[in-house]
XYZ file of C-alpha atoms in Angstrom:
179
model
C -4.123 -25.643 -12.769
C -1.017 -23.633 -12.017
C 0.526 -23.827 -8.573
C 0.277 -20.579 -6.613
C 3.161 -18.151 -6.223
C 5.662 -19.184 -3.578
C 6.898 -17.120 -0.634
C 10.717 -16.925 -0.775
C 11.124 -14.541 2.176
C 14.164 -15.415 4.271
C 15.265 -18.430 2.207
C 19.073 -18.268 1.889
C 21.290 -20.157 -0.556
C 24.611 -20.912 1.177
C 28.080 -21.209 -0.390
C 27.807 -25.023 -0.512
C 24.405 -24.646 -2.276
C 22.526 -25.911 0.784
C 19.515 -23.893 1.929
C 18.648 -22.105 5.121
C 14.851 -22.021 5.330
C 13.054 -20.071 8.052
C 10.907 -22.144 10.414
C 7.627 -20.645 9.229
C 8.269 -21.860 5.664
C 9.838 -25.259 6.380
C 6.643 -27.233 5.620
C 6.242 -25.453 2.255
C 9.790 -26.385 1.254
C 9.642 -29.979 2.563
C 12.133 -32.107 0.644
C 13.889 -29.095 -0.922
C 17.436 -29.160 0.476
C 19.736 -27.545 -2.093
C 19.872 -24.888 -4.806
C 19.210 -27.315 -7.699
C 16.101 -28.677 -5.961
C 14.997 -25.109 -5.168
C 15.165 -24.100 -8.857
C 13.146 -27.195 -9.845
C 10.600 -26.576 -7.092
C 10.170 -22.897 -8.007
C 9.783 -23.766 -11.703
C 6.628 -25.671 -10.743
C 5.148 -22.520 -9.198
C 3.420 -19.568 -10.871
C 6.229 -17.354 -9.549
C 7.624 -16.127 -6.264
C 7.142 -13.221 -3.897
C 9.069 -11.797 -1.021
C 7.900 -9.898 2.024
C 9.993 -6.929 3.057
C 11.667 -6.724 6.442
C 8.920 -5.610 8.786
C 10.469 -3.753 11.700
C 8.550 -1.096 13.573
C 8.978 1.193 10.535
C 8.193 -0.964 7.518
C 10.513 -1.310 4.529
C 8.947 -0.633 1.122
C 9.751 -0.578 -2.592
C 9.410 2.861 -4.185
C 10.992 2.280 -7.614
C 10.715 -0.259 -10.413
C 13.081 -3.193 -10.601
C 16.012 -3.465 -12.998
C 17.124 -6.735 -14.572
C 20.878 -7.427 -14.470
C 22.482 -10.738 -15.419
C 19.800 -12.998 -13.995
C 19.163 -10.783 -10.989
C 16.173 -8.622 -10.183
C 17.682 -5.497 -8.594
C 15.635 -2.802 -6.893
C 15.993 -0.290 -4.098
C 13.953 -0.613 -0.909
C 13.386 2.219 1.547
C 12.949 2.158 5.330
C 11.833 5.347 7.071
C 14.010 6.624 9.899
C 12.929 5.544 13.367
C 13.407 9.157 14.487
C 10.170 10.814 13.390
C 11.904 14.216 13.563
C 14.234 13.139 10.736
C 12.816 13.508 7.258
C 14.987 10.887 5.543
C 15.386 7.173 6.117
C 17.626 4.568 4.504
C 17.620 2.622 1.244
C 19.324 -0.632 0.173
C 19.628 -2.553 -3.086
C 17.997 -5.993 -3.202
C 19.687 -8.632 -5.419
C 17.226 -11.485 -6.060
C 17.838 -14.406 -8.395
C 15.126 -14.304 -11.049
C 14.248 -18.008 -10.872
C 13.924 -18.354 -7.077
C 13.457 -14.924 -5.468
C 16.422 -15.663 -3.201
C 20.080 -14.741 -3.185
C 22.294 -16.546 -5.695
C 24.763 -19.004 -4.086
C 26.254 -17.149 -1.109
C 25.721 -13.692 -2.594
C 24.063 -11.066 -0.442
C 20.317 -10.595 -0.735
C 20.694 -6.931 0.132
C 23.345 -4.181 0.100
C 24.428 -2.101 3.063
C 21.980 0.755 3.718
C 22.611 4.310 2.539
C 20.892 7.551 3.528
C 17.926 8.863 1.518
C 15.143 7.595 -0.730
C 16.572 5.827 -3.785
C 15.359 6.201 -7.347
C 15.424 3.503 -10.049
C 18.625 1.439 -10.271
C 20.567 2.013 -13.495
C 23.209 -0.319 -14.966
C 26.339 1.432 -16.252
C 29.164 -0.098 -18.262
C 32.469 1.764 -18.314
C 34.985 1.894 -21.164
C 36.841 -1.117 -19.692
C 33.666 -3.240 -19.663
C 33.114 -3.062 -15.902
C 29.553 -2.742 -14.630
C 28.168 -0.612 -11.822
C 24.681 -0.269 -10.430
C 23.835 3.315 -9.515
C 20.922 5.303 -8.223
C 20.349 8.827 -7.037
C 18.832 9.560 -3.670
C 16.485 12.223 -2.375
C 19.547 13.931 -0.873
C 21.073 14.370 -4.367
C 23.792 11.809 -3.711
C 24.687 9.312 -6.439
C 25.100 5.893 -4.846
C 26.964 3.137 -6.652
C 27.307 -0.577 -6.027
C 29.648 -2.997 -7.694
C 27.241 -5.766 -8.657
C 27.920 -9.403 -7.978
C 29.721 -11.126 -10.843
C 27.660 -12.347 -13.774
C 25.676 -15.480 -13.153
C 26.929 -18.557 -15.003
C 25.683 -18.713 -18.612
C 24.416 -15.101 -18.499
C 25.651 -12.034 -20.287
C 26.127 -9.100 -17.962
C 24.064 -6.045 -18.628
C 20.530 -5.430 -19.581
C 19.465 -2.344 -17.705
C 15.860 -3.324 -17.310
C 15.347 -5.777 -20.149
C 15.140 -9.537 -19.559
C 17.046 -11.770 -21.969
C 15.428 -12.271 -25.346
C 14.711 -15.754 -26.664
C 18.253 -15.972 -28.032
C 19.681 -15.208 -24.565
C 20.912 -11.701 -25.345
C 20.282 -8.844 -22.963
C 19.982 -5.126 -23.398
C 17.683 -2.990 -25.477
C 15.777 -5.148 -27.955
C 14.414 -2.231 -29.962
C 14.850 1.514 -30.009
C 12.670 4.421 -30.909
C 13.748 8.053 -30.814
C 11.365 10.394 -29.067
C 11.858 14.066 -29.766
C 10.086 16.640 -27.645
C 9.523 19.965 -29.408
């Protein structure tokens, strides 16, 4: 039988690869003290999940995730606490695909920006630099410089996990013409 999915909410991987585990999860992660042990522990599970921040006005995911260099990136939206204001705030989440946590001292989440975010898109400029962008309900284009590539990963992908040979990006292409 497969082990159930594991809650990774609030687990933080520090710069020295030690873990900060919230009190409510400490018994579930008993004996797991560093990033290497965390990856091994999570590999024995059927997957991971994460609860959103639950303030008075609950955070939620309104767009599909994008895969980028070993990270699952998606925007989350929190309504404004002022009920007379129509827009709230969005942030990018950066979660390591194997653990559902941040990757060694990287942020789990970006700074908030105003409006409801759409799907995150990966852009590569002519110099080979990557950006993560989204548009918001206000019409603003919001960009984030992503964390550097994870070790042993190619940057890029824009929604496609690595293929069996480790490459990322579109694995096939089909032209759709609307008449």
